[in-house]
Every structure is written in C-alpha cells, then in structure tokens.
C-alpha cells in the first residue's frame, strides 16, 4: 500500500468496477438499439421502494437531470417500445405515474442475465460473513458518494 494513500489500490479497483459497469450498460444499450438514458430511466423505475413512492415523469426527469421536453421524449420512447405505461394516480387524478411493463422486466432480465450469472459465480467465492462486510462497505461507499455529491458547489470564478 502507498503510505500517502493507503486506500489508493482499493479506490482504483472501485473506479475500474464503476467504469466497466458503465461500459457493460453502454454495450447492452447499443446491441439492443436503446439509448443509455432509456436504460438509466428503467433503472430508476425498478428500484426498491418505488411502490410506496410512485415515479412520475417530473421525478424521473429530475433524477436524470433532463429538461421537461427531454423527459417527455424519453417517456414517449419508452412507452412506444413497450417498456413503460403511464397511468393516472389513484390518490391524485391530476398526477401521471410511470410503471414498468412485464415486457421491460423480461427484456431487462435477458440483457443483464449474463452479468448476473458471472457476478454470482464470483460471489460464490465468499463466505456469508465476507459478503456481509462487502454489503456494509458498498452501502457506506454509496452513502459517502451521495454526501459528497450533495456537498458539491459550482467553482468560484
């Protein structure tokens, strides 16, 4: 380990994993004629806890940092491709909610099954105790990343 940064090799490995994950998603999107933004949107729609906090076009646009017209184009594209349905909110009929279709879930499984299988093979090399540490590590690294992102400000001129 480097004395000036004992975490350097681990941080480099995390960066490499992040880059390769991005490359996998880009390749999957290209092979299946999807936009990267489409896959990112579906990633938000499939997140746990969404049932309690329904996704609206506005929330999706905010999450993806898209303008209102770009969000509309994205949702229209996902709806045309059979990945998303729009439906009126049961609690507020003025609100439109987005829901992934079963077709989108099936396509998602097909696109990411090779990655999931390879990851499962790698995960099988670890004990339950080691996996618990990895889980805690990833959760804490995600939290640290969100905190750092939320603390960012524009550079001073």
Short mmCIF file of N, CA and C in Angstrom, two decimals:
data_model
loop_
_atom_site.label_atom_id
_atom_site.label_comp_id
_atom_site.label_asym_id
_atom_site.label_seq_id
_atom_site.Cartn_x
_atom_site.Cartn_y
_atom_site.Cartn_z
N UNK A 1 0.82 -1.19 0.00
CA UNK A 1 0.00 0.00 0.00
C UNK A 1 0.86 1.25 0.00
N UNK A 2 0.37 2.26 -0.61
CA UNK A 2 1.03 3.54 -0.67
C UNK A 2 0.86 4.25 0.66
N UNK A 3 1.95 4.68 1.27
CA UNK A 3 1.90 5.32 2.59
C UNK A 3 1.11 6.63 2.54
N UNK A 4 1.17 7.35 1.42
CA UNK A 4 0.45 8.62 1.33
C UNK A 4 -1.05 8.41 1.15
N UNK A 5 -1.44 7.31 0.56
CA UNK A 5 -2.86 6.99 0.40
C UNK A 5 -3.03 5.48 0.53
N UNK A 6 -3.25 5.00 1.74
CA UNK A 6 -3.37 3.56 1.93
C UNK A 6 -4.59 2.96 1.24
N UNK A 7 -5.54 3.80 0.84
CA UNK A 7 -6.75 3.30 0.19
C UNK A 7 -6.66 3.36 -1.33
N UNK A 8 -5.53 3.84 -1.85
CA UNK A 8 -5.37 4.02 -3.29
C UNK A 8 -5.71 2.80 -4.13
N UNK A 9 -5.13 1.62 -3.84
CA UNK A 9 -5.45 0.45 -4.66
C UNK A 9 -6.94 0.07 -4.61
N UNK A 10 -7.55 0.18 -3.44
CA UNK A 10 -8.97 -0.13 -3.33
C UNK A 10 -9.81 0.88 -4.10
N UNK A 11 -9.48 2.15 -3.97
CA UNK A 11 -10.22 3.18 -4.71
C UNK A 11 -10.04 3.00 -6.22
N UNK A 12 -8.86 2.61 -6.65
CA UNK A 12 -8.63 2.34 -8.08
C UNK A 12 -9.48 1.17 -8.55
N UNK A 13 -9.58 0.14 -7.73
CA UNK A 13 -10.43 -1.01 -8.09
C UNK A 13 -11.90 -0.61 -8.16
N UNK A 14 -12.34 0.23 -7.25
CA UNK A 14 -13.73 0.70 -7.27
C UNK A 14 -13.99 1.52 -8.53
N UNK A 15 -13.03 2.37 -8.90
CA UNK A 15 -13.17 3.17 -10.11
C UNK A 15 -13.26 2.27 -11.34
N UNK A 16 -12.40 1.25 -11.38
CA UNK A 16 -12.39 0.33 -12.52
C UNK A 16 -13.72 -0.42 -12.62
N UNK A 17 -14.24 -0.87 -11.48
CA UNK A 17 -15.54 -1.56 -11.46
C UNK A 17 -16.63 -0.63 -11.98
N UNK A 18 -16.63 0.61 -11.53
CA UNK A 18 -17.63 1.58 -11.97
C UNK A 18 -17.54 1.80 -13.49
N UNK A 19 -16.32 1.96 -13.98
CA UNK A 19 -16.14 2.16 -15.43
C UNK A 19 -16.60 0.95 -16.23
N UNK A 20 -16.25 -0.24 -15.78
CA UNK A 20 -16.64 -1.45 -16.51
C UNK A 20 -18.15 -1.67 -16.44
N UNK A 21 -18.77 -1.30 -15.34
CA UNK A 21 -20.24 -1.38 -15.24
C UNK A 21 -20.87 -0.46 -16.27
N UNK A 22 -20.34 0.77 -16.37
CA UNK A 22 -20.84 1.71 -17.36
C UNK A 22 -20.66 1.17 -18.77
N UNK A 23 -19.50 0.58 -19.04
CA UNK A 23 -19.24 0.02 -20.38
C UNK A 23 -20.19 -1.12 -20.70
N UNK A 24 -20.52 -1.94 -19.69
CA UNK A 24 -21.46 -3.03 -19.92
C UNK A 24 -22.83 -2.46 -20.31
N UNK A 25 -23.29 -1.46 -19.58
CA UNK A 25 -24.59 -0.86 -19.87
C UNK A 25 -24.58 -0.22 -21.25
N UNK A 26 -23.51 0.47 -21.59
CA UNK A 26 -23.42 1.09 -22.91
C UNK A 26 -23.46 0.04 -24.02
N UNK A 27 -22.77 -1.07 -23.83
CA UNK A 27 -22.75 -2.15 -24.82
C UNK A 27 -24.12 -2.78 -24.97
N UNK A 28 -24.78 -3.06 -23.83
CA UNK A 28 -26.13 -3.63 -23.86
C UNK A 28 -27.07 -2.69 -24.61
N UNK A 29 -27.00 -1.41 -24.30
CA UNK A 29 -27.86 -0.44 -24.96
C UNK A 29 -27.62 -0.43 -26.46
N UNK A 30 -26.36 -0.38 -26.87
CA UNK A 30 -26.02 -0.35 -28.29
C UNK A 30 -26.49 -1.61 -29.01
N UNK A 31 -26.28 -2.77 -28.40
CA UNK A 31 -26.66 -4.03 -29.04
C UNK A 31 -28.18 -4.16 -29.22
N UNK A 32 -28.93 -3.48 -28.38
CA UNK A 32 -30.39 -3.62 -28.42
C UNK A 32 -31.10 -2.36 -28.90
N UNK A 33 -30.35 -1.43 -29.47
CA UNK A 33 -30.93 -0.23 -30.06
C UNK A 33 -31.62 0.67 -29.05
N UNK A 34 -31.13 0.67 -27.83
CA UNK A 34 -31.69 1.53 -26.79
C UNK A 34 -30.74 2.69 -26.51
N UNK A 35 -31.29 3.78 -26.05
CA UNK A 35 -30.46 4.89 -25.60
C UNK A 35 -29.97 4.59 -24.19
N UNK A 36 -28.81 5.08 -23.86
CA UNK A 36 -28.29 4.91 -22.49
C UNK A 36 -29.27 5.52 -21.49
N UNK A 37 -29.85 6.64 -21.84
CA UNK A 37 -30.81 7.30 -20.95
C UNK A 37 -32.03 6.41 -20.72
N UNK A 38 -32.42 5.63 -21.73
CA UNK A 38 -33.55 4.71 -21.57
C UNK A 38 -33.25 3.69 -20.47
N UNK A 39 -32.05 3.12 -20.52
CA UNK A 39 -31.67 2.14 -19.50
C UNK A 39 -31.54 2.78 -18.12
N UNK A 40 -31.02 4.00 -18.08
CA UNK A 40 -30.94 4.70 -16.80
C UNK A 40 -32.34 4.93 -16.23
N UNK A 41 -33.27 5.31 -17.09
CA UNK A 41 -34.65 5.54 -16.65
C UNK A 41 -35.27 4.25 -16.11
N UNK A 42 -35.07 3.15 -16.83
CA UNK A 42 -35.61 1.87 -16.37
C UNK A 42 -34.96 1.46 -15.05
N UNK A 43 -33.69 1.81 -14.89
CA UNK A 43 -33.01 1.54 -13.63
C UNK A 43 -33.66 2.27 -12.47
N UNK A 44 -34.10 3.50 -12.69
CA UNK A 44 -34.81 4.23 -11.64
C UNK A 44 -36.18 3.62 -11.37
N UNK A 45 -36.83 3.16 -12.42
CA UNK A 45 -38.19 2.62 -12.27
C UNK A 45 -38.22 1.27 -11.55
N UNK A 46 -37.12 0.55 -11.58
CA UNK A 46 -37.11 -0.79 -10.97
C UNK A 46 -36.55 -0.76 -9.54
N UNK A 47 -36.14 0.39 -9.08
CA UNK A 47 -35.53 0.49 -7.74
C UNK A 47 -36.50 0.05 -6.65
N UNK A 48 -35.97 -0.57 -5.61
CA UNK A 48 -36.82 -0.97 -4.48
C UNK A 48 -37.46 0.24 -3.82
N UNK A 49 -38.66 0.04 -3.29
CA UNK A 49 -39.36 1.12 -2.59
C UNK A 49 -40.18 2.00 -3.50
N UNK A 50 -40.15 1.74 -4.81
CA UNK A 50 -40.89 2.60 -5.73
C UNK A 50 -42.39 2.50 -5.52
N UNK A 51 -42.87 1.34 -5.13
CA UNK A 51 -44.32 1.16 -4.94
C UNK A 51 -44.86 2.15 -3.92
N UNK A 52 -44.06 2.46 -2.88
CA UNK A 52 -44.51 3.40 -1.86
C UNK A 52 -44.33 4.85 -2.30
N UNK A 53 -43.54 5.07 -3.34
CA UNK A 53 -43.22 6.42 -3.78
C UNK A 53 -43.23 6.43 -5.30
N UNK A 54 -44.41 6.43 -5.88
CA UNK A 54 -44.57 6.25 -7.32
C UNK A 54 -43.75 7.25 -8.12
N UNK A 55 -43.20 6.77 -9.22
CA UNK A 55 -42.39 7.60 -10.10
C UNK A 55 -43.30 8.35 -11.07
N UNK A 56 -43.10 9.64 -11.14
CA UNK A 56 -43.82 10.49 -12.09
C UNK A 56 -42.82 10.95 -13.14
N UNK A 57 -43.32 11.42 -14.28
CA UNK A 57 -42.37 11.96 -15.27
C UNK A 57 -41.49 13.07 -14.69
N UNK A 58 -42.04 13.93 -13.87
CA UNK A 58 -41.26 15.01 -13.27
C UNK A 58 -40.14 14.49 -12.38
N UNK A 59 -40.46 13.50 -11.54
CA UNK A 59 -39.43 12.92 -10.66
C UNK A 59 -38.35 12.22 -11.49
N UNK A 60 -38.77 11.54 -12.56
CA UNK A 60 -37.81 10.84 -13.41
C UNK A 60 -36.89 11.86 -14.09
N UNK A 61 -37.47 12.92 -14.61
CA UNK A 61 -36.67 13.97 -15.25
C UNK A 61 -35.68 14.58 -14.29
N UNK A 62 -36.12 14.84 -13.05
CA UNK A 62 -35.21 15.38 -12.04
C UNK A 62 -34.08 14.39 -11.74
N UNK A 63 -34.42 13.11 -11.59
CA UNK A 63 -33.42 12.10 -11.27
C UNK A 63 -32.36 11.99 -12.36
N UNK A 64 -32.80 12.15 -13.61
CA UNK A 64 -31.88 12.01 -14.75
C UNK A 64 -31.32 13.35 -15.23
N UNK A 65 -31.72 14.45 -14.56
CA UNK A 65 -31.27 15.80 -14.92
C UNK A 65 -31.66 16.15 -16.35
N UNK A 66 -32.93 15.88 -16.69
CA UNK A 66 -33.44 16.15 -18.03
C UNK A 66 -34.41 17.32 -17.98
N UNK A 67 -34.48 18.06 -19.08
CA UNK A 67 -35.48 19.12 -19.21
C UNK A 67 -36.86 18.47 -19.38
N UNK A 68 -37.89 19.25 -19.23
CA UNK A 68 -39.25 18.74 -19.39
C UNK A 68 -39.47 18.16 -20.80
N UNK A 69 -39.06 18.87 -21.87
CA UNK A 69 -39.24 18.29 -23.21
C UNK A 69 -38.44 16.99 -23.40
N UNK A 70 -37.23 16.94 -22.86
CA UNK A 70 -36.41 15.72 -23.00
C UNK A 70 -37.05 14.57 -22.22
N UNK A 71 -37.62 14.87 -21.06
CA UNK A 71 -38.30 13.84 -20.27
C UNK A 71 -39.52 13.31 -21.02
N UNK A 72 -40.28 14.20 -21.62
CA UNK A 72 -41.45 13.78 -22.40
C UNK A 72 -41.02 12.88 -23.54
N UNK A 73 -39.96 13.26 -24.26
CA UNK A 73 -39.47 12.43 -25.37
C UNK A 73 -39.02 11.06 -24.86
N UNK A 74 -38.34 11.04 -23.72
CA UNK A 74 -37.89 9.78 -23.12
C UNK A 74 -39.07 8.89 -22.78
N UNK A 75 -40.06 9.43 -22.07
CA UNK A 75 -41.22 8.63 -21.66
C UNK A 75 -42.00 8.17 -22.88
N UNK A 76 -42.14 9.03 -23.88
CA UNK A 76 -42.82 8.62 -25.13
C UNK A 76 -42.08 7.45 -25.77
N UNK A 77 -40.76 7.53 -25.83
CA UNK A 77 -39.95 6.47 -26.43
C UNK A 77 -40.11 5.16 -25.66
N UNK A 78 -40.06 5.24 -24.33
CA UNK A 78 -40.22 4.03 -23.50
C UNK A 78 -41.61 3.45 -23.63
N UNK A 79 -42.61 4.31 -23.77
CA UNK A 79 -43.98 3.82 -23.93
C UNK A 79 -44.16 3.15 -25.30
N UNK A 80 -43.62 3.77 -26.35
CA UNK A 80 -43.71 3.18 -27.70
C UNK A 80 -43.01 1.84 -27.79
N UNK A 81 -41.91 1.69 -27.06
CA UNK A 81 -41.16 0.44 -27.11
C UNK A 81 -41.74 -0.63 -26.18
N UNK A 82 -42.81 -0.29 -25.47
CA UNK A 82 -43.48 -1.26 -24.60
C UNK A 82 -42.82 -1.46 -23.26
N UNK A 83 -41.96 -0.52 -22.85
CA UNK A 83 -41.25 -0.66 -21.58
C UNK A 83 -41.95 0.02 -20.40
N UNK A 84 -42.79 1.01 -20.71
CA UNK A 84 -43.42 1.81 -19.65
C UNK A 84 -44.88 2.07 -20.00
N UNK A 85 -45.69 2.11 -18.97
CA UNK A 85 -47.07 2.55 -19.10
C UNK A 85 -47.26 3.81 -18.27
N UNK A 86 -48.08 4.71 -18.79
CA UNK A 86 -48.50 5.87 -18.00
C UNK A 86 -49.86 5.52 -17.41
N UNK A 87 -50.07 5.91 -16.16
CA UNK A 87 -51.39 5.71 -15.57
C UNK A 87 -51.67 6.85 -14.62
N UNK A 88 -52.93 7.14 -14.44
CA UNK A 88 -53.35 8.19 -13.51
C UNK A 88 -53.17 7.70 -12.09
N UNK A 89 -52.72 8.59 -11.23
CA UNK A 89 -52.56 8.26 -9.82
C UNK A 89 -53.92 7.97 -9.21
N UNK A 90 -53.96 6.98 -8.35
CA UNK A 90 -55.21 6.66 -7.67
C UNK A 90 -55.52 7.66 -6.57
N UNK A 91 -54.51 8.34 -6.06
CA UNK A 91 -54.72 9.31 -4.98
C UNK A 91 -54.86 10.74 -5.48
N UNK A 92 -54.32 11.04 -6.66
CA UNK A 92 -54.40 12.38 -7.23
C UNK A 92 -54.53 12.23 -8.74
N UNK A 93 -55.74 12.31 -9.24
CA UNK A 93 -56.01 12.04 -10.66
C UNK A 93 -55.29 13.02 -11.59
N UNK A 94 -54.77 14.13 -11.06
CA UNK A 94 -54.02 15.07 -11.89
C UNK A 94 -52.62 14.55 -12.18
N UNK A 95 -52.12 13.67 -11.32
CA UNK A 95 -50.77 13.13 -11.46
C UNK A 95 -50.74 11.93 -12.40
N UNK A 96 -49.70 11.87 -13.20
CA UNK A 96 -49.44 10.70 -14.03
C UNK A 96 -48.28 9.94 -13.40
N UNK A 97 -48.45 8.63 -13.26
CA UNK A 97 -47.40 7.78 -12.72
C UNK A 97 -46.87 6.87 -13.81
N UNK A 98 -45.63 6.49 -13.68
CA UNK A 98 -44.99 5.60 -14.65
C UNK A 98 -44.82 4.23 -14.03
N UNK A 99 -45.07 3.20 -14.81
CA UNK A 99 -44.91 1.83 -14.34
C UNK A 99 -44.21 1.02 -15.43
N UNK A 100 -43.22 0.24 -15.01
CA UNK A 100 -42.56 -0.67 -15.94
C UNK A 100 -43.52 -1.77 -16.34
N UNK A 101 -43.42 -2.19 -17.58
CA UNK A 101 -44.26 -3.29 -18.05
C UNK A 101 -43.55 -4.62 -17.79
N UNK A 102 -44.30 -5.70 -17.90
CA UNK A 102 -43.69 -7.03 -17.77
C UNK A 102 -42.71 -7.26 -18.91
N UNK A 103 -43.01 -6.69 -20.08
CA UNK A 103 -42.09 -6.78 -21.23
C UNK A 103 -40.73 -6.16 -20.85
N UNK A 104 -40.75 -5.01 -20.19
CA UNK A 104 -39.50 -4.36 -19.79
C UNK A 104 -38.74 -5.22 -18.79
N UNK A 105 -39.45 -5.85 -17.87
CA UNK A 105 -38.79 -6.71 -16.89
C UNK A 105 -38.16 -7.92 -17.59
N UNK A 106 -38.86 -8.49 -18.56
CA UNK A 106 -38.34 -9.64 -19.30
C UNK A 106 -37.10 -9.24 -20.09
N UNK A 107 -37.17 -8.11 -20.80
CA UNK A 107 -36.02 -7.63 -21.57
C UNK A 107 -34.85 -7.34 -20.63
N UNK A 108 -35.13 -6.73 -19.49
CA UNK A 108 -34.08 -6.43 -18.51
C UNK A 108 -33.38 -7.68 -18.03
N UNK A 109 -34.17 -8.71 -17.75
CA UNK A 109 -33.56 -9.98 -17.31
C UNK A 109 -32.67 -10.54 -18.42
N UNK A 110 -33.14 -10.48 -19.66
CA UNK A 110 -32.35 -11.00 -20.77
C UNK A 110 -31.04 -10.21 -20.96
N UNK A 111 -31.13 -8.88 -20.81
CA UNK A 111 -29.96 -8.04 -21.03
C UNK A 111 -28.91 -8.21 -19.94
N UNK A 112 -29.38 -8.41 -18.71
CA UNK A 112 -28.44 -8.42 -17.59
C UNK A 112 -28.21 -9.81 -17.01
N UNK A 113 -28.84 -10.85 -17.57
CA UNK A 113 -28.61 -12.21 -17.08
C UNK A 113 -27.14 -12.64 -17.21
N UNK A 114 -26.47 -12.35 -18.32
CA UNK A 114 -25.06 -12.76 -18.41
C UNK A 114 -24.20 -12.11 -17.31
N UNK A 115 -24.45 -10.86 -17.03
CA UNK A 115 -23.70 -10.17 -15.97
C UNK A 115 -24.04 -10.76 -14.61
N UNK A 116 -25.32 -10.98 -14.35
CA UNK A 116 -25.74 -11.54 -13.06
C UNK A 116 -25.13 -12.93 -12.85
N UNK A 117 -25.07 -13.74 -13.90
CA UNK A 117 -24.50 -15.09 -13.78
C UNK A 117 -23.02 -15.02 -13.45
N UNK A 118 -22.29 -14.14 -14.12
CA UNK A 118 -20.85 -14.02 -13.86
C UNK A 118 -20.61 -13.48 -12.45
N UNK A 119 -21.43 -12.54 -12.04
CA UNK A 119 -21.28 -11.99 -10.68
C UNK A 119 -21.61 -13.04 -9.62
N UNK A 120 -22.63 -13.83 -9.88
CA UNK A 120 -23.00 -14.88 -8.93
C UNK A 120 -21.86 -15.89 -8.77
N UNK A 121 -21.21 -16.20 -9.87
CA UNK A 121 -20.06 -17.11 -9.81
C UNK A 121 -18.95 -16.51 -8.95
N UNK A 122 -18.68 -15.24 -9.13
CA UNK A 122 -17.65 -14.57 -8.32
C UNK A 122 -18.08 -14.49 -6.86
N UNK A 123 -19.34 -14.18 -6.60
CA UNK A 123 -19.82 -14.06 -5.22
C UNK A 123 -19.77 -15.38 -4.47
N UNK A 124 -19.88 -16.48 -5.19
CA UNK A 124 -19.85 -17.80 -4.55
C UNK A 124 -18.50 -18.09 -3.89
N UNK A 125 -17.48 -17.30 -4.21
CA UNK A 125 -16.15 -17.47 -3.62
C UNK A 125 -16.04 -16.88 -2.21
N UNK A 126 -17.10 -16.26 -1.72
CA UNK A 126 -17.06 -15.57 -0.44
C UNK A 126 -17.99 -16.21 0.57
N UNK A 127 -17.58 -16.15 1.83
CA UNK A 127 -18.43 -16.68 2.91
C UNK A 127 -19.55 -15.69 3.20
N UNK A 128 -20.61 -16.13 3.86
CA UNK A 128 -21.68 -15.20 4.25
C UNK A 128 -21.15 -14.02 5.08
N UNK A 129 -20.17 -14.27 5.93
CA UNK A 129 -19.60 -13.20 6.74
C UNK A 129 -18.87 -12.17 5.87
N UNK A 130 -18.11 -12.68 4.89
CA UNK A 130 -17.40 -11.77 3.98
C UNK A 130 -18.40 -10.96 3.15
N UNK A 131 -19.45 -11.61 2.70
CA UNK A 131 -20.47 -10.91 1.91
C UNK A 131 -21.16 -9.83 2.74
N UNK A 132 -21.35 -10.09 4.03
CA UNK A 132 -21.96 -9.08 4.90
C UNK A 132 -21.06 -7.85 5.00
N UNK A 133 -19.75 -8.06 5.06
CA UNK A 133 -18.81 -6.94 5.10
C UNK A 133 -18.85 -6.18 3.77
N UNK A 134 -18.87 -6.91 2.68
CA UNK A 134 -18.93 -6.27 1.36
C UNK A 134 -20.22 -5.45 1.24
N UNK A 135 -21.34 -6.01 1.69
CA UNK A 135 -22.61 -5.30 1.65
C UNK A 135 -22.54 -4.01 2.46
N UNK A 136 -22.00 -4.10 3.66
CA UNK A 136 -21.86 -2.91 4.51
C UNK A 136 -20.94 -1.89 3.84
N UNK A 137 -19.84 -2.36 3.27
CA UNK A 137 -18.90 -1.49 2.57
C UNK A 137 -19.57 -0.74 1.42
N UNK A 138 -20.30 -1.48 0.59
CA UNK A 138 -20.95 -0.85 -0.56
C UNK A 138 -22.00 0.17 -0.12
N UNK A 139 -22.75 -0.16 0.92
CA UNK A 139 -23.74 0.78 1.43
C UNK A 139 -23.07 2.05 1.94
N UNK A 140 -21.99 1.89 2.68
CA UNK A 140 -21.29 3.05 3.22
C UNK A 140 -20.61 3.87 2.11
N UNK A 141 -20.09 3.21 1.09
CA UNK A 141 -19.47 3.93 -0.02
C UNK A 141 -20.53 4.68 -0.83
N UNK A 142 -21.70 4.07 -1.01
CA UNK A 142 -22.80 4.75 -1.70
C UNK A 142 -23.23 5.97 -0.91
N UNK A 143 -23.40 5.82 0.40
CA UNK A 143 -23.78 6.94 1.26
C UNK A 143 -22.74 8.06 1.19
N UNK A 144 -21.45 7.69 1.24
CA UNK A 144 -20.38 8.69 1.16
C UNK A 144 -20.41 9.42 -0.18
N UNK A 145 -20.70 8.70 -1.25
CA UNK A 145 -20.77 9.31 -2.58
C UNK A 145 -21.93 10.29 -2.66
N UNK A 146 -23.08 9.91 -2.12
CA UNK A 146 -24.25 10.81 -2.12
C UNK A 146 -23.95 12.05 -1.29
N UNK A 147 -23.34 11.88 -0.13
CA UNK A 147 -22.99 13.03 0.71
C UNK A 147 -22.03 13.97 -0.02
N UNK A 148 -21.01 13.40 -0.67
CA UNK A 148 -20.06 14.22 -1.41
C UNK A 148 -20.76 14.96 -2.56
N UNK A 149 -21.63 14.25 -3.27
CA UNK A 149 -22.37 14.88 -4.38
C UNK A 149 -23.22 16.03 -3.87
N UNK A 150 -23.92 15.81 -2.77
CA UNK A 150 -24.79 16.85 -2.21
C UNK A 150 -24.01 18.04 -1.67
N UNK A 151 -22.74 17.85 -1.36
CA UNK A 151 -21.91 18.93 -0.86
C UNK A 151 -21.20 19.72 -1.95
N UNK A 152 -21.34 19.29 -3.20
CA UNK A 152 -20.67 19.99 -4.30
C UNK A 152 -21.30 21.35 -4.56
N UNK A 153 -20.46 22.27 -4.97
CA UNK A 153 -20.95 23.57 -5.41
C UNK A 153 -20.16 24.00 -6.64
N UNK A 154 -20.72 24.92 -7.36
CA UNK A 154 -20.06 25.39 -8.58
C UNK A 154 -18.74 26.07 -8.23
N UNK A 155 -17.73 25.92 -9.08
CA UNK A 155 -16.44 26.55 -8.80
C UNK A 155 -16.57 28.08 -8.80
N UNK A 156 -15.78 28.71 -7.96
CA UNK A 156 -15.74 30.18 -7.90
C UNK A 156 -14.95 30.70 -9.08
N UNK A 157 -15.44 31.75 -9.71
CA UNK A 157 -14.70 32.35 -10.84
C UNK A 157 -13.62 33.27 -10.35
#
